[in-house]
PDB file of C-alpha atoms in Angstrom:
ATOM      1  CA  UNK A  21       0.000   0.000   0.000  1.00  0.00           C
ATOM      2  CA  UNK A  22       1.044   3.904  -0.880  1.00  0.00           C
ATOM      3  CA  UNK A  23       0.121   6.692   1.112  1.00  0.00           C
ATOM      4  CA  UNK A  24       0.886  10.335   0.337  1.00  0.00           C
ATOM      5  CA  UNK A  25       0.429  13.629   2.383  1.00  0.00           C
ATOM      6  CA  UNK A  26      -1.682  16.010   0.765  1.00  0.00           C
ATOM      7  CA  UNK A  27      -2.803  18.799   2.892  1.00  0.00           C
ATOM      8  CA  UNK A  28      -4.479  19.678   6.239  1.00  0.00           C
ATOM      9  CA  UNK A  29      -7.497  21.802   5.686  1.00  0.00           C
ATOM     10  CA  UNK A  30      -8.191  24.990   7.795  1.00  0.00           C
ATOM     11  CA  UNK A  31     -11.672  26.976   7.449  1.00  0.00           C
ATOM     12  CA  UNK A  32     -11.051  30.602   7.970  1.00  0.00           C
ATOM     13  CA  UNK A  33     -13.846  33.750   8.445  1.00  0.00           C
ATOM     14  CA  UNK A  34     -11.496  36.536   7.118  1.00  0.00           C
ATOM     15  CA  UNK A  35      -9.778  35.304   3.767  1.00  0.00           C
ATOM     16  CA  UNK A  36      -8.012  38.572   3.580  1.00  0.00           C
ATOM     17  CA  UNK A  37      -6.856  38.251   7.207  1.00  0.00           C
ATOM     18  CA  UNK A  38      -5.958  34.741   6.967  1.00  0.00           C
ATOM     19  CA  UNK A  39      -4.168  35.198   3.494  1.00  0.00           C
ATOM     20  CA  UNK A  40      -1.903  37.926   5.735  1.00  0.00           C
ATOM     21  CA  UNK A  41      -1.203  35.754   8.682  1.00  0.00           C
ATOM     22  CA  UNK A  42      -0.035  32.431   6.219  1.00  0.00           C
ATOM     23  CA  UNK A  43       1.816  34.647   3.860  1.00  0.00           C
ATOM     24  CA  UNK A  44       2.484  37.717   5.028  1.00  0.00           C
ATOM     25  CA  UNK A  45       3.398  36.742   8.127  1.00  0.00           C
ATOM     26  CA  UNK A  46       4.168  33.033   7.810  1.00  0.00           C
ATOM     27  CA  UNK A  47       6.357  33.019   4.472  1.00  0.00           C
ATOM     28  CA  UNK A  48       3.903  30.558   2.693  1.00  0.00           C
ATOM     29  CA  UNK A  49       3.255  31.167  -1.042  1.00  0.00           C
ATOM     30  CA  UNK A  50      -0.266  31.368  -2.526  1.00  0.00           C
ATOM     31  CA  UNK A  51       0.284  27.312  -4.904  1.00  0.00           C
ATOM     32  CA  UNK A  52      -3.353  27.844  -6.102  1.00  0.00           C
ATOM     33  CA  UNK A  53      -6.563  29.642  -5.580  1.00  0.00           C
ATOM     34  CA  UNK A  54      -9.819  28.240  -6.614  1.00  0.00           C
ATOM     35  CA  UNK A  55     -13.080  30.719  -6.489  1.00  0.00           C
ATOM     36  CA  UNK A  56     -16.643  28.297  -6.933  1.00  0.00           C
ATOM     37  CA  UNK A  57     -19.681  30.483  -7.355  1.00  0.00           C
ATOM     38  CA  UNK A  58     -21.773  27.611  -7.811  1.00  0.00           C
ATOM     39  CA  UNK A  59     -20.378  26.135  -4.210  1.00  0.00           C
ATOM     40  CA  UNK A  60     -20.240  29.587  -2.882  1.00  0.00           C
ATOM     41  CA  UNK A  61     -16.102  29.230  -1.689  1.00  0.00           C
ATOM     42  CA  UNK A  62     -13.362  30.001  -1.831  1.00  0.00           C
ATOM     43  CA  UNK A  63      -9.805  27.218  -1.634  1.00  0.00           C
ATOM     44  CA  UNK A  64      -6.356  28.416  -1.394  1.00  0.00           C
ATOM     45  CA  UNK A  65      -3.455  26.089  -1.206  1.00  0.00           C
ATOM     46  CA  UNK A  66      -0.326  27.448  -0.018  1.00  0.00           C
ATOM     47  CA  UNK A  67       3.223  25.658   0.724  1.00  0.00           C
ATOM     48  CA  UNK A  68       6.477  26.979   2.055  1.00  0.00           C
ATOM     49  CA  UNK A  69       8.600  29.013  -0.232  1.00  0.00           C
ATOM     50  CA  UNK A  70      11.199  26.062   0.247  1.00  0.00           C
ATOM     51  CA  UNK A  71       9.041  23.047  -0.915  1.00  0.00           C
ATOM     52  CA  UNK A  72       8.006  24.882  -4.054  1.00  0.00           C
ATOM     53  CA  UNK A  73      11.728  25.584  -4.391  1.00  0.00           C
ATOM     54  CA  UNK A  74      12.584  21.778  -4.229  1.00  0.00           C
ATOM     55  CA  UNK A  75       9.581  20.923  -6.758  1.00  0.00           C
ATOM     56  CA  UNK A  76      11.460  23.850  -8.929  1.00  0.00           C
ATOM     57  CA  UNK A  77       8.324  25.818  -9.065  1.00  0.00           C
ATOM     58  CA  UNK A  78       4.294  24.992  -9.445  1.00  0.00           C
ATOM     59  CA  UNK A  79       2.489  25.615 -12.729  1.00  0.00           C
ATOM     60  CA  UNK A  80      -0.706  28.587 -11.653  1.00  0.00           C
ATOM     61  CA  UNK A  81      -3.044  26.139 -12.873  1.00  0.00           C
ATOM     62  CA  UNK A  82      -1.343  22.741 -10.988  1.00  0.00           C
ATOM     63  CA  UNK A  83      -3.671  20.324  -9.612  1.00  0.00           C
ATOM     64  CA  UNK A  84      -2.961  20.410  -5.687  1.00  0.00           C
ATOM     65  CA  UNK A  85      -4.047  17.111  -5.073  1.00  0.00           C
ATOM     66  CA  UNK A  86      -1.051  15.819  -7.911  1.00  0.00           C
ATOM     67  CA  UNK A  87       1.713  18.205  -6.293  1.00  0.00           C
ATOM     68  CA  UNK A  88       4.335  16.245  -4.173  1.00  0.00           C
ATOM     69  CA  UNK A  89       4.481  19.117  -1.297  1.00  0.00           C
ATOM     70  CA  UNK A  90       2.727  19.870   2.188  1.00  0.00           C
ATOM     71  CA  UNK A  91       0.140  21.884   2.043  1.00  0.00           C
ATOM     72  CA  UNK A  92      -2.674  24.210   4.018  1.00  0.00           C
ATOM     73  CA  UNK A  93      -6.052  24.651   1.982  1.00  0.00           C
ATOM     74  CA  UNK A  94      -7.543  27.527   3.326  1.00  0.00           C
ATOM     75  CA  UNK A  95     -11.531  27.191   2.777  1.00  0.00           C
ATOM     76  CA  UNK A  96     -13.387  30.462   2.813  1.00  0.00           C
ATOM     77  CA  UNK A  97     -16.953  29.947   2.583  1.00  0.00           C
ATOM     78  CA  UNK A  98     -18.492  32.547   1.103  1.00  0.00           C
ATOM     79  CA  UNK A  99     -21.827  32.215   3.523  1.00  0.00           C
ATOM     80  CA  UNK A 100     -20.980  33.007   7.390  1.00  0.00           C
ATOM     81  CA  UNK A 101     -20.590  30.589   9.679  1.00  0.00           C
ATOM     82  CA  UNK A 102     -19.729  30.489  13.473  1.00  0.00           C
ATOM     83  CA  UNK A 103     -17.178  27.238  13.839  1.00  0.00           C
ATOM     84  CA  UNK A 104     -17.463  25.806  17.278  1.00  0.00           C
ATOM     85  CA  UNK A 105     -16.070  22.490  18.797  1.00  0.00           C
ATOM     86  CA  UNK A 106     -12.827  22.508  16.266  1.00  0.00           C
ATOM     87  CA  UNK A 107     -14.994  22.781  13.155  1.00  0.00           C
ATOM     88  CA  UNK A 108     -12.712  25.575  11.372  1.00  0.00           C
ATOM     89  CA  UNK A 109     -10.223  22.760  11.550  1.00  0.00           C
ATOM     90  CA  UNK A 110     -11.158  21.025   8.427  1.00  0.00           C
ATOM     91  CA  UNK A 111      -9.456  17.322   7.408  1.00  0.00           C
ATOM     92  CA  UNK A 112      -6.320  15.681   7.242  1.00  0.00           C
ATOM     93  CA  UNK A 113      -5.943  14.582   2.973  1.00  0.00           C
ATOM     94  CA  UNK A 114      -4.028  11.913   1.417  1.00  0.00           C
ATOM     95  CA  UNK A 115      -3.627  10.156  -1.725  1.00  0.00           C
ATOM     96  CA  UNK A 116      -3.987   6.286  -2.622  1.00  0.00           C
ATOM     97  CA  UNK A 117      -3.086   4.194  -4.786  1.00  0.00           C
ATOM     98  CA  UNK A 118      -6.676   2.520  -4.539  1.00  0.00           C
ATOM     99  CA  UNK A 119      -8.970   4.183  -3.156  1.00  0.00           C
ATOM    100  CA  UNK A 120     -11.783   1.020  -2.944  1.00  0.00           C
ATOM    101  CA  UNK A 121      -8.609  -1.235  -1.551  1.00  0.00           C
ATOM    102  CA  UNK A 122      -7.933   1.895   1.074  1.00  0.00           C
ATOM    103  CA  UNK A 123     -11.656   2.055   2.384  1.00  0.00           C
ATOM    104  CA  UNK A 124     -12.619  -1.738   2.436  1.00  0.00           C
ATOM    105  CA  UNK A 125      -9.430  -2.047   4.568  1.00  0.00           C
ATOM    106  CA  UNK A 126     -10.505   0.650   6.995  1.00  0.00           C
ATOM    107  CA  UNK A 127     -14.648  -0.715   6.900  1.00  0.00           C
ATOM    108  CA  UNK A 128     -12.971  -4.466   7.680  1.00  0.00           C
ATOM    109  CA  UNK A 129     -11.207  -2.595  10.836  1.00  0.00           C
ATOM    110  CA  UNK A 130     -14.579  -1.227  11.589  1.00  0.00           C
ATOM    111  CA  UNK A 131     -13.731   2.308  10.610  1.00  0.00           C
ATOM    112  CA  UNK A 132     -16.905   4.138   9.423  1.00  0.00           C
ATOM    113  CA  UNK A 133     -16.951   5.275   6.011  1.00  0.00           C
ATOM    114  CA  UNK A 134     -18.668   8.849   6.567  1.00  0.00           C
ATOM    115  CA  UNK A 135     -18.771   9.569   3.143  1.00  0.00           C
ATOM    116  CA  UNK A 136     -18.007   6.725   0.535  1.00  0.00           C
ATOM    117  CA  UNK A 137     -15.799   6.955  -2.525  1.00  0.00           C
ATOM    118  CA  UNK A 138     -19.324   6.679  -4.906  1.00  0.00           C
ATOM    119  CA  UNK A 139     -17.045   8.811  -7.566  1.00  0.00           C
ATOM    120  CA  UNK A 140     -13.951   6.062  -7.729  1.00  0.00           C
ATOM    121  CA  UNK A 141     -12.234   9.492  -6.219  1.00  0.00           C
ATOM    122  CA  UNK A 142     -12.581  11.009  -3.035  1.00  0.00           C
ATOM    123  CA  UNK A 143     -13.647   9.463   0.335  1.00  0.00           C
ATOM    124  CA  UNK A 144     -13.908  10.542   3.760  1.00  0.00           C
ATOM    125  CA  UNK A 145     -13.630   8.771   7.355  1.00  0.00           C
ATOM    126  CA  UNK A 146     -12.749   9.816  11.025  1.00  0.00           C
ATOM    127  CA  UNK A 147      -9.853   9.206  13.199  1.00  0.00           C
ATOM    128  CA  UNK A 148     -10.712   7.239  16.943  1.00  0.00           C
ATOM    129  CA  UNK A 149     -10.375  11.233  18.297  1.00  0.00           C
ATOM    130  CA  UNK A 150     -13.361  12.216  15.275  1.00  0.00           C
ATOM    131  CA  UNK A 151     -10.428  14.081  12.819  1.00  0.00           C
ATOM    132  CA  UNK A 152     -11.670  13.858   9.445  1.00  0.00           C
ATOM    133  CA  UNK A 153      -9.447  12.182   6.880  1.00  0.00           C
ATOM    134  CA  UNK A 154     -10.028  12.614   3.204  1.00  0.00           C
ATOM    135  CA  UNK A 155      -8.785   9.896   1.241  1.00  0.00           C
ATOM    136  CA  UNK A 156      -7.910  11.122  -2.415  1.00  0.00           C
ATOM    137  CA  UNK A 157      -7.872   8.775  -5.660  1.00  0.00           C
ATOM    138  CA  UNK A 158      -3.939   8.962  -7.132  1.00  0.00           C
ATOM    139  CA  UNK A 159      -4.305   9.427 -10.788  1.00  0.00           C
ATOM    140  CA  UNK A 160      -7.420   9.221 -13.005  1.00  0.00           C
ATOM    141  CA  UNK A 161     -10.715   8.460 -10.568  1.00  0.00           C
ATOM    142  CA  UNK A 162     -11.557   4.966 -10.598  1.00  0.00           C
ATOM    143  CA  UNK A 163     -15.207   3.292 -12.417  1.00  0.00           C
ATOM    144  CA  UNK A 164     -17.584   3.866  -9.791  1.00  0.00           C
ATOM    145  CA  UNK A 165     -18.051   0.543  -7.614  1.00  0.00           C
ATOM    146  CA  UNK A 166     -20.507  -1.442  -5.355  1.00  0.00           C
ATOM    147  CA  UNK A 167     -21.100  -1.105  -2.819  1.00  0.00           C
ATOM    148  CA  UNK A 168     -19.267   2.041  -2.869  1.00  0.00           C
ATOM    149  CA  UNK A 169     -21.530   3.812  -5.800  1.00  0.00           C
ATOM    150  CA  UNK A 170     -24.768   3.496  -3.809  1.00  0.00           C
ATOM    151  CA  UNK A 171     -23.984   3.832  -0.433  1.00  0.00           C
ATOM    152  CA  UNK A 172     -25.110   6.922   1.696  1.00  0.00           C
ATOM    153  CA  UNK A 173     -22.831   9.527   3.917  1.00  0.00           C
ATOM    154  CA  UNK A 174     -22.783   8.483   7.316  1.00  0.00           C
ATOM    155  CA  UNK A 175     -22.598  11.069   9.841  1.00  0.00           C
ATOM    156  CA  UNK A 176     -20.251  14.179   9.148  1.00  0.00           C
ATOM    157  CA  UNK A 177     -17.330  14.675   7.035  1.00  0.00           C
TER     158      UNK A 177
END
């Protein structure tokens, strides 16, 4: 089995005031912003000046999810929100080789599969202490599967 890194997720109120604290203040460089009207957010991935040195530099339009580096994705929604109990903390991501092998490993160890890879991509569970992981597909998103395709979320993601 292959497990990557990805990124740790962060919600933040303020994306102006966050953007200043990770990269004005932090040194981290702006990787790659996505803006969804349709999903009223905003995602910014940002990495250390140093790991984008050592990739030798990220296209503006790179994927984040195939780029090699640690990451924070900053998550702005665009509709406000109060986060209590941890909730601006978002999820833990990282990529798989095989994403059906990854989850019926965790659901045999009785890990709940909060929200099942249905798209052959993406997948979400919770560690014992209720941090969110988000599995990611490596590659091209696999055929969608059963039981996988039809099953419901379970609890929160």
């Amino acid at each position: 089995m292959s497990i990557e890194y990805l990124h740790t997720m962060v919600r933040v109120a303020d994306i102006d005031a966050a953007l200043k604290f990770y990269c004005d203040g932090l040194g981290l460089e702006q990787v790659r912003r996505v803006d969804s009207e349709q999903g009223r957010f905003t995602l910014v991935f940002l990495a250390s000046p140093a790991d984008v040195k050592r990739l030798g530099g990220i296209a503006p339009d790179a994927n984040p999810t195939q780029v090699n580096i640690p990451m924070v994705e900053l998550t702005y929604n665009w509709d406000p929100e109060a986060y209590q109990g941890g909730r601006n903390f978002g999820h833990l991501a990282y990529m798989v080789d095989d994403i059906y092998e990854a989850v019926e490993r965790l659901a045999a160890q009785g890990v709940t599969i909060n929200r099942p890879p249905r798209d052959g991509h993406m997948a979400f569970i919770r560690s014992p202490d209720g941090i969110s992981v988000e599995l990611l597909q490596k590659g091209e998103r696999k055929a969608p599967k059963e039981p996988w395709a039809s099953a419901e979320n379970i609890g929160v993601w």
